[in-house]
Every structure is written in C-alpha cells, then in structure tokens.
Short mmCIF file of C-alpha atoms in Angstrom, two decimals:
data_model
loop_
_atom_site.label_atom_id
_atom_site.label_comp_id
_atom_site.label_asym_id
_atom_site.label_seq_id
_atom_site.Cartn_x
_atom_site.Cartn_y
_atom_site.Cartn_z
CA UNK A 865 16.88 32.50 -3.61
CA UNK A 866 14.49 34.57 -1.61
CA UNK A 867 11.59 33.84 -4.08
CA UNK A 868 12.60 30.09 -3.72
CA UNK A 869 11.98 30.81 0.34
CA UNK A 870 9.00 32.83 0.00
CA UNK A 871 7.13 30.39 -1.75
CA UNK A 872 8.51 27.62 0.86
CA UNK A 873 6.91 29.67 3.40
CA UNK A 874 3.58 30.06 1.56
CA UNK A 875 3.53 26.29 1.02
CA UNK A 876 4.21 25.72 5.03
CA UNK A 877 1.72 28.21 5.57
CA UNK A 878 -0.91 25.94 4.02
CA UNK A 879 0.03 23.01 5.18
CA UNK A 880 -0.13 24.04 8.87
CA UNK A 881 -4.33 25.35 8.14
CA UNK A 882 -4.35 21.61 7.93
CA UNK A 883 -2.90 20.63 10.81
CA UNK A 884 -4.95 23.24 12.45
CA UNK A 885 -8.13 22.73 11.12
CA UNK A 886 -8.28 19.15 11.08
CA UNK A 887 -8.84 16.56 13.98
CA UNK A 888 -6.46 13.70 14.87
CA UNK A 889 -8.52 11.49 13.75
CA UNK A 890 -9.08 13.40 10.59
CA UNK A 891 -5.17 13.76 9.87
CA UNK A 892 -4.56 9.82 10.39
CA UNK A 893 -8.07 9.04 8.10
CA UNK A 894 -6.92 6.84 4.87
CA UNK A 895 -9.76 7.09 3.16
CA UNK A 896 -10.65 4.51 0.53
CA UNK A 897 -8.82 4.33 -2.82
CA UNK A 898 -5.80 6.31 -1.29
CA UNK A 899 -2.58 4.95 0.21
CA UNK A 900 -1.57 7.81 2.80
CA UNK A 901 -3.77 10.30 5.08
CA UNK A 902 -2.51 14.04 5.57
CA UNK A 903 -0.41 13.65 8.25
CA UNK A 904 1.79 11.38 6.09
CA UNK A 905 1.76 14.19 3.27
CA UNK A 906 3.05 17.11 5.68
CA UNK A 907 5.48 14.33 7.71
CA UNK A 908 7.17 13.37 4.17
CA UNK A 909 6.90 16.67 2.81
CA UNK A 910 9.38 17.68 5.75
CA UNK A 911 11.54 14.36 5.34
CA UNK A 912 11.87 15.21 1.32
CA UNK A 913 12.86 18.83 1.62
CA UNK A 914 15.94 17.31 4.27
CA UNK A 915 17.21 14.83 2.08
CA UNK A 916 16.97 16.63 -1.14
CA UNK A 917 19.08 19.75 0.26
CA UNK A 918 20.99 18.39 3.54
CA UNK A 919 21.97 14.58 2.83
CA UNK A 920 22.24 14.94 -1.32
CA UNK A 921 24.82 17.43 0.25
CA UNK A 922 26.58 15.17 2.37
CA UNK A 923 25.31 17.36 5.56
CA UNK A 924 23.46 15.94 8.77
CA UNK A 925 19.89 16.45 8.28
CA UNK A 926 17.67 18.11 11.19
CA UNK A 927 15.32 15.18 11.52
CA UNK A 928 15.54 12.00 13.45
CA UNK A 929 16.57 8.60 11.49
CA UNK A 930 13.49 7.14 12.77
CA UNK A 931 11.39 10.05 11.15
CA UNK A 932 12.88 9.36 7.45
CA UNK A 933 12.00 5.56 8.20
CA UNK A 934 8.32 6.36 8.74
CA UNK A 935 7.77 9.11 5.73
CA UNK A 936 10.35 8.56 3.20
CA UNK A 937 9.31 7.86 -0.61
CA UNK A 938 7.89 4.35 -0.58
CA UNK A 939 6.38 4.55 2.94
CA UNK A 940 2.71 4.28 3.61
CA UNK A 941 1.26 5.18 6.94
CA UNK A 942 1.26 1.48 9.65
CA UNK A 943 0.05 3.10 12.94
CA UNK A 944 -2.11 6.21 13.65
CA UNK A 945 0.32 9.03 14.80
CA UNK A 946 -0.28 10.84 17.84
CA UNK A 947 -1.31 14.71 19.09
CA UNK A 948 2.72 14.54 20.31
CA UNK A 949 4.05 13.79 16.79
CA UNK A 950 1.94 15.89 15.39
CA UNK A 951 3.01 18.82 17.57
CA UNK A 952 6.61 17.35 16.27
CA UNK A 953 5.85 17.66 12.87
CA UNK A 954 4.28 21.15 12.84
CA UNK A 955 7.38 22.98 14.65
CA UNK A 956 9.81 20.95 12.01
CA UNK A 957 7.46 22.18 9.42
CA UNK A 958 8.91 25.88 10.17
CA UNK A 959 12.14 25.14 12.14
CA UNK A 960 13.74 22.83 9.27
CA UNK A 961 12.62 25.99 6.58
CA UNK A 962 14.41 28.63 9.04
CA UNK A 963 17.42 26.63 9.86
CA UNK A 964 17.47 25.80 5.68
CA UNK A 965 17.68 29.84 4.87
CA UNK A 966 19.80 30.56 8.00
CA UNK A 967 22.43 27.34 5.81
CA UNK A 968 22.53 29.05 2.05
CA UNK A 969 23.28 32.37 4.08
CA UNK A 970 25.92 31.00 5.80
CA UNK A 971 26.88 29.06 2.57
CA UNK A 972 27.46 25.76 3.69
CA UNK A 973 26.34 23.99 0.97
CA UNK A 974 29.23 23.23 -1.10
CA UNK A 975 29.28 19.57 -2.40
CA UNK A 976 25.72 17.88 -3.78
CA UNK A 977 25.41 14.73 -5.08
CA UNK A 978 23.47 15.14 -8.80
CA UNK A 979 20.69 13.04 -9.42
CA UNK A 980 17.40 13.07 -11.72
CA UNK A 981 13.99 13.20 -10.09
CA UNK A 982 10.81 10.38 -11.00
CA UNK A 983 9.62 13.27 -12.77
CA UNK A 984 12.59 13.94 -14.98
CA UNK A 985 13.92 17.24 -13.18
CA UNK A 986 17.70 17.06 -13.12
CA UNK A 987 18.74 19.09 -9.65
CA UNK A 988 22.78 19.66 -9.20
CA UNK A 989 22.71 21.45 -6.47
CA UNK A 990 21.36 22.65 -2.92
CA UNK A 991 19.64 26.11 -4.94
CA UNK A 992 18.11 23.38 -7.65
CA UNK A 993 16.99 21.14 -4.56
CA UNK A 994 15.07 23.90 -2.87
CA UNK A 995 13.34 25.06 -6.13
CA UNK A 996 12.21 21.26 -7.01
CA UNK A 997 11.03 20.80 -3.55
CA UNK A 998 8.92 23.68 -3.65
CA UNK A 999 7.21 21.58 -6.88
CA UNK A 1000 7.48 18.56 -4.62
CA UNK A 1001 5.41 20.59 -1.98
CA UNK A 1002 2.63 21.66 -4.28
CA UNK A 1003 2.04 17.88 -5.67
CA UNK A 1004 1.89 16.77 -2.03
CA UNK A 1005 -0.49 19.85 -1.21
CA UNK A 1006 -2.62 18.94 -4.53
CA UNK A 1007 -3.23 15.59 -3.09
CA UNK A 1008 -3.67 16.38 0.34
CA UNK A 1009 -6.42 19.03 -1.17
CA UNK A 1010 -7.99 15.49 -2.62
CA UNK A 1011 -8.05 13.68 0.71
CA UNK A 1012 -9.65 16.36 2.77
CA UNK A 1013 -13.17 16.21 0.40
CA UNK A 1014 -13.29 12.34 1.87
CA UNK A 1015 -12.79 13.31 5.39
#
C-alpha cells in the first residue's frame, strides 16, 4: 500500500506546480475544443479519489456536498472559481491524501460497494480504489498537460 501512497503523493505533487505556477485566470481558461480548464481537473481529481475510497465504502467523505456537485463525473466548469476556492482545493489536495493513509492504517475500511470503472477496471475494494485512482490521476494530469500548451 505504501507504493499505492507514494505515487498519490507524486501525482499531488504535480498537480499543485499547477496551481502554483499558473494564474487565476489561467486555471479557470477553457480553451477552445475542450470542455473543462485545470482547476476543474485538480477539483474532480480530489472529488474522485473521495468517492471511489470513502462513499463506495459507505464512509463520510472529507469534502463538502456542494464540492461533489460542482466536480463530479459529468460536470463541466459554469462560473470562474475564485483565489479562495482555489486555496480550498490545494490544502484538500494533501489533507484528503493524509487523512486517506492515516484510514487504511487505522483499518476502517471494511465494507465497499464493487463496481466496474468506464474503462473496464473492476475495483472491490478500498486498496483496489486507491490503485485505480492513482490511474484516474494520471489521465486527468495527461489532459491537464494538454490544456496548459493553449494557455
């Protein structure tokens, strides 16, 4: 499982250079032929990795309702999001990871609801949901990479 974290952490590493190296106005940018900006990449990143481990487990996720509303699969970004959520969104980028390893130590994860990903991954169980998301991550990452050579 510490593999599974370490390449979490590498992921979150990278997406925060974007949050730090891009303007606000950069971050919220849809450019033309795409459907989401990078904000909305890192924001549902976050949302994904909660409700693949903590709801598919029946737990209470670490993220506001309102928050899965705006970046879950089949959202799209409506209003430009602000230096405040943005803040938000890069201390749940780390603080939803930590509180996620500080969880399997503490073994909490006992019940998971089975399902089979877009892409055909079948994940039973909290472990299985952390290694998919990591995959998750890197698609999202990949495209993000493709939206920053427009901005």
């Amino acid at each position: 499982m510490q593999s599974t974290f370490d390449i979490n952490q590498s992921s979150r590493n990278i997406l925060l250079k974007f949050l730090e190296n891009y303007s606000l106005d950069q971050l919220n940018k849809v450019p033309e032929g795409y459907s989401n900006n990078l904000i909305w990449n890192i924001g549902h990143i976050v949302v994904v990795q909660q409700m693949l481990v903590y709801n598919l487990s029946g737990l209470p996720m670490k993220i506001s309702s309102e928050m899965v509303e705006k970046y879950k699969k089949g959202t799209k970004p409506e209003v430009p999001v602000s230096q405040e959520e943005i803040e938000q969104i890069k201390q749940l980028l780390f603080a939803t990871l930590e509180q996620t390893k500080n969880d399997f130590s503490a073994n909490i994860f006992k019940e998971y609801n089975a399902f089979t990903t877009m892409s055909g991954f079948n994940i039973r169980n909290a472990q299985e949901a952390m290694e998919f998301n990591n995959y998750h991550e890197g698609v999202h990452t990949g495209v993000m990479m493709r939206i920053s050579k427009f901005l």
